Coordinates of C-alpha atoms in Angstrom, one line a residue:
X1 CA -23.2 180.6 39.9
X2 CA -22.2 179.4 36.4
X3 CA -19.9 176.8 38.0
X4 CA -22.8 175.4 40.0
X5 CA -24.9 175.3 36.8
X6 CA -22.1 173.5 35.0
X7 CA -21.7 171.0 37.8
X8 CA -25.4 170.2 38.1
X9 CA -25.9 170.0 34.3
X10 CA -22.9 167.7 33.6
X11 CA -23.5 165.6 36.8
X12 CA -27.0 164.9 35.6
X13 CA -25.8 164.1 32.1
X14 CA -23.2 161.7 33.6
X15 CA -25.7 160.1 35.9
X16 CA -28.4 159.6 33.3
X17 CA -26.3 158.4 30.4
X18 CA -25.9 154.8 29.5
X19 CA -23.7 153.7 26.6
X20 CA -20.8 156.1 26.4
X21 CA -20.0 159.3 24.5
X22 CA -22.1 158.6 21.5
X23 CA -25.2 158.0 23.5
X24 CA -24.4 161.1 25.6
X25 CA -24.5 163.5 22.7
X26 CA -28.2 164.1 22.6
X27 CA -28.2 164.8 26.3
X28 CA -25.3 167.2 26.0
X29 CA -26.7 168.9 22.9
X30 CA -30.1 169.5 24.5
X31 CA -28.6 170.9 27.7
X32 CA -25.8 173.1 26.3
X33 CA -27.4 174.3 23.1
X34 CA -31.2 174.3 23.8
X35 CA -31.7 174.6 27.5
X36 CA -28.7 176.8 28.6
X37 CA -27.7 178.3 25.2
X38 CA -24.0 178.2 26.3
X39 CA -23.0 177.4 22.7
X40 CA -24.6 177.5 19.3
X41 CA -25.6 174.5 17.2
X42 CA -22.6 175.2 14.9
X43 CA -20.2 175.3 17.8
X44 CA -21.6 172.0 19.0
X45 CA -20.9 170.4 15.6
X46 CA -17.3 171.6 15.9
X47 CA -17.1 170.2 19.4
X48 CA -18.2 166.8 18.1
X49 CA -15.6 166.8 15.3
X50 CA -12.8 167.9 17.7
X51 CA -13.9 165.4 20.4
X52 CA -13.7 162.6 17.8
X53 CA -10.1 163.6 16.9
X54 CA -8.7 164.2 20.3
X55 CA -7.5 161.5 22.7
X56 CA -10.0 160.4 25.3
X57 CA -13.7 159.6 25.5
X58 CA -15.9 161.8 23.3
X59 CA -18.3 162.8 26.1
X60 CA -15.5 163.9 28.4
X61 CA -13.9 165.9 25.6
X62 CA -17.2 167.6 24.9
X63 CA -17.7 168.4 28.6
X64 CA -14.2 169.8 28.9
X65 CA -14.6 172.0 25.8
X66 CA -18.1 173.3 26.8
X67 CA -16.8 174.0 30.3
X68 CA -13.9 175.9 28.9
X69 CA -16.1 178.0 26.7
X70 CA -18.4 178.8 29.6
X71 CA -16.0 179.2 32.5
X72 CA -12.4 179.0 31.3
X73 CA -10.0 176.5 32.7
X74 CA -12.0 176.3 36.0
X75 CA -15.2 175.6 34.0
X76 CA -13.5 172.8 32.0
X77 CA -12.4 171.2 35.3
X78 CA -15.9 171.5 36.9
X79 CA -17.7 170.2 33.8
X80 CA -15.3 167.2 33.4
X81 CA -15.3 166.3 37.1
X82 CA -19.1 166.5 37.3
X83 CA -19.5 164.3 34.2
X84 CA -17.3 161.5 35.5
X85 CA -18.3 161.7 39.1
X86 CA -21.5 159.6 38.8
X87 CA -19.7 156.9 36.9
X88 CA -16.9 156.8 39.5
X89 CA -19.5 156.5 42.3
X90 CA -21.6 154.0 40.5
X91 CA -18.7 151.9 39.4
X92 CA -18.0 150.6 42.9
X93 CA -21.6 149.9 43.6
X94 CA -22.1 148.1 40.3
X95 CA -19.0 145.9 40.9
X96 CA -20.6 144.7 44.1
X97 CA -24.0 144.1 42.5
X98 CA -22.5 142.3 39.4
X99 CA -20.3 140.2 41.6
X100 CA -23.4 139.1 43.5
X101 CA -26.2 139.1 40.9
X102 CA -24.4 138.9 37.5
X103 CA -26.2 135.8 36.4
X104 CA -29.6 136.7 37.8
X105 CA -32.4 136.8 35.2
X106 CA -33.5 140.3 36.4
X107 CA -30.0 141.7 35.8
X108 CA -29.7 140.0 32.5
X109 CA -33.2 141.3 31.4
X110 CA -32.2 144.9 32.4
X111 CA -29.0 144.6 30.3
X112 CA -30.9 143.3 27.3
X113 CA -33.3 146.3 27.5
X114 CA -30.5 148.9 27.7
X115 CA -28.7 147.8 24.6
X116 CA -31.5 148.8 22.1
X117 CA -32.1 152.0 24.0
X118 CA -28.5 153.0 23.6
X119 CA -28.5 152.1 19.9
X120 CA -31.6 154.3 19.5
X121 CA -30.0 157.2 21.3
X122 CA -26.9 157.0 19.1
X123 CA -29.2 156.9 16.0
X124 CA -31.1 159.9 17.3
X125 CA -27.9 161.8 17.9
X126 CA -26.8 161.1 14.3
X127 CA -30.1 162.3 12.8
X128 CA -30.2 165.4 15.0
X129 CA -26.6 166.1 13.9
X130 CA -27.3 165.6 10.2
X131 CA -30.7 167.2 9.9
X132 CA -30.7 169.8 12.7
X133 CA -33.8 168.2 14.2
X134 CA -34.8 170.1 17.3
X135 CA -37.2 168.0 19.3
X136 CA -37.3 170.2 22.4
X137 CA -40.7 171.0 23.8
X138 CA -40.1 174.7 23.2
X139 CA -39.5 174.3 19.5
X140 CA -40.5 171.0 17.7
X141 CA -38.9 172.6 14.6
X142 CA -37.7 170.0 12.1
X143 CA -35.5 171.7 9.6
X144 CA -33.6 169.5 7.1
X145 CA -31.6 172.5 5.7
X146 CA -28.7 173.0 8.0
X147 CA -25.0 173.9 8.0
X148 CA -23.7 170.4 9.0
X149 CA -24.3 168.9 5.6
X150 CA -24.8 172.0 3.4
X151 CA -24.2 170.6 -0.1
X152 CA -23.7 167.5 -2.2
X153 CA -20.0 167.3 -1.4
X154 CA -20.7 167.1 2.3
X155 CA -23.3 164.4 1.7
X156 CA -20.9 162.5 -0.6
X157 CA -18.2 162.6 2.1
X158 CA -20.6 161.5 4.8
X159 CA -21.9 158.6 2.6
X160 CA -18.4 157.5 1.7
X161 CA -17.3 157.5 5.3
X162 CA -20.4 155.5 6.3
X163 CA -19.8 152.9 3.6
X164 CA -16.1 152.6 4.3
X165 CA -16.7 152.3 8.0
X166 CA -19.3 149.6 7.5
X167 CA -17.7 147.7 4.6
X168 CA -14.0 147.7 5.6
X169 CA -11.8 147.5 8.6
X170 CA -10.4 151.0 8.1
X171 CA -9.6 152.7 11.4
X172 CA -12.0 155.5 12.3
X173 CA -8.8 157.6 12.9
X174 CA -7.8 157.2 9.3
X175 CA -11.3 158.1 8.1
X176 CA -11.3 161.2 10.3
X177 CA -7.9 162.4 9.1
X178 CA -8.7 161.7 5.5
X179 CA -12.1 163.5 5.8
X180 CA -10.3 166.5 7.3
X181 CA -7.8 166.6 4.5
X182 CA -10.5 166.2 1.9
X183 CA -12.6 168.9 3.6
X184 CA -9.6 171.2 3.5
X185 CA -9.2 170.7 -0.2
X186 CA -12.8 170.8 -1.4
X187 CA -14.3 173.3 1.0

């Protein structure tokens, strides 16, 4: 039964997501932390960090990790397969549509509407991650005191990473490695 739940949950996340792993985070978080309670908020935070550092797309890495936590190796295979299946199926259909209607004003309008939506979803994921904002209908609890950014050192590290990623061309990989080393030293 858990494998069916994993499949349906991650299939729907894969089918309803636009914009990649970052935009997928709010969907995954809501489903695996709030709806199904498969993992805790703290574990989800760890998954995000691990998914950023490991090779491959962040959303797939999250699905694989959650699937493993819920159902072992078989669970990780089910969750990962379910997440990528909608994209795999839609890819072939979209190639045909873009080939035929790629310059049509309706298509171009839809694409212009999706871009700000994706940016908003990524911003929502970042705010929910930083402030532990829970906007589920069951809770509507907005708590700015959380364990993701517990003290001034965490805030300083986050601000420094933000500034360096915006103001320089430093690779995110180097920022992640440096932050991990700094975290090891100061925490």
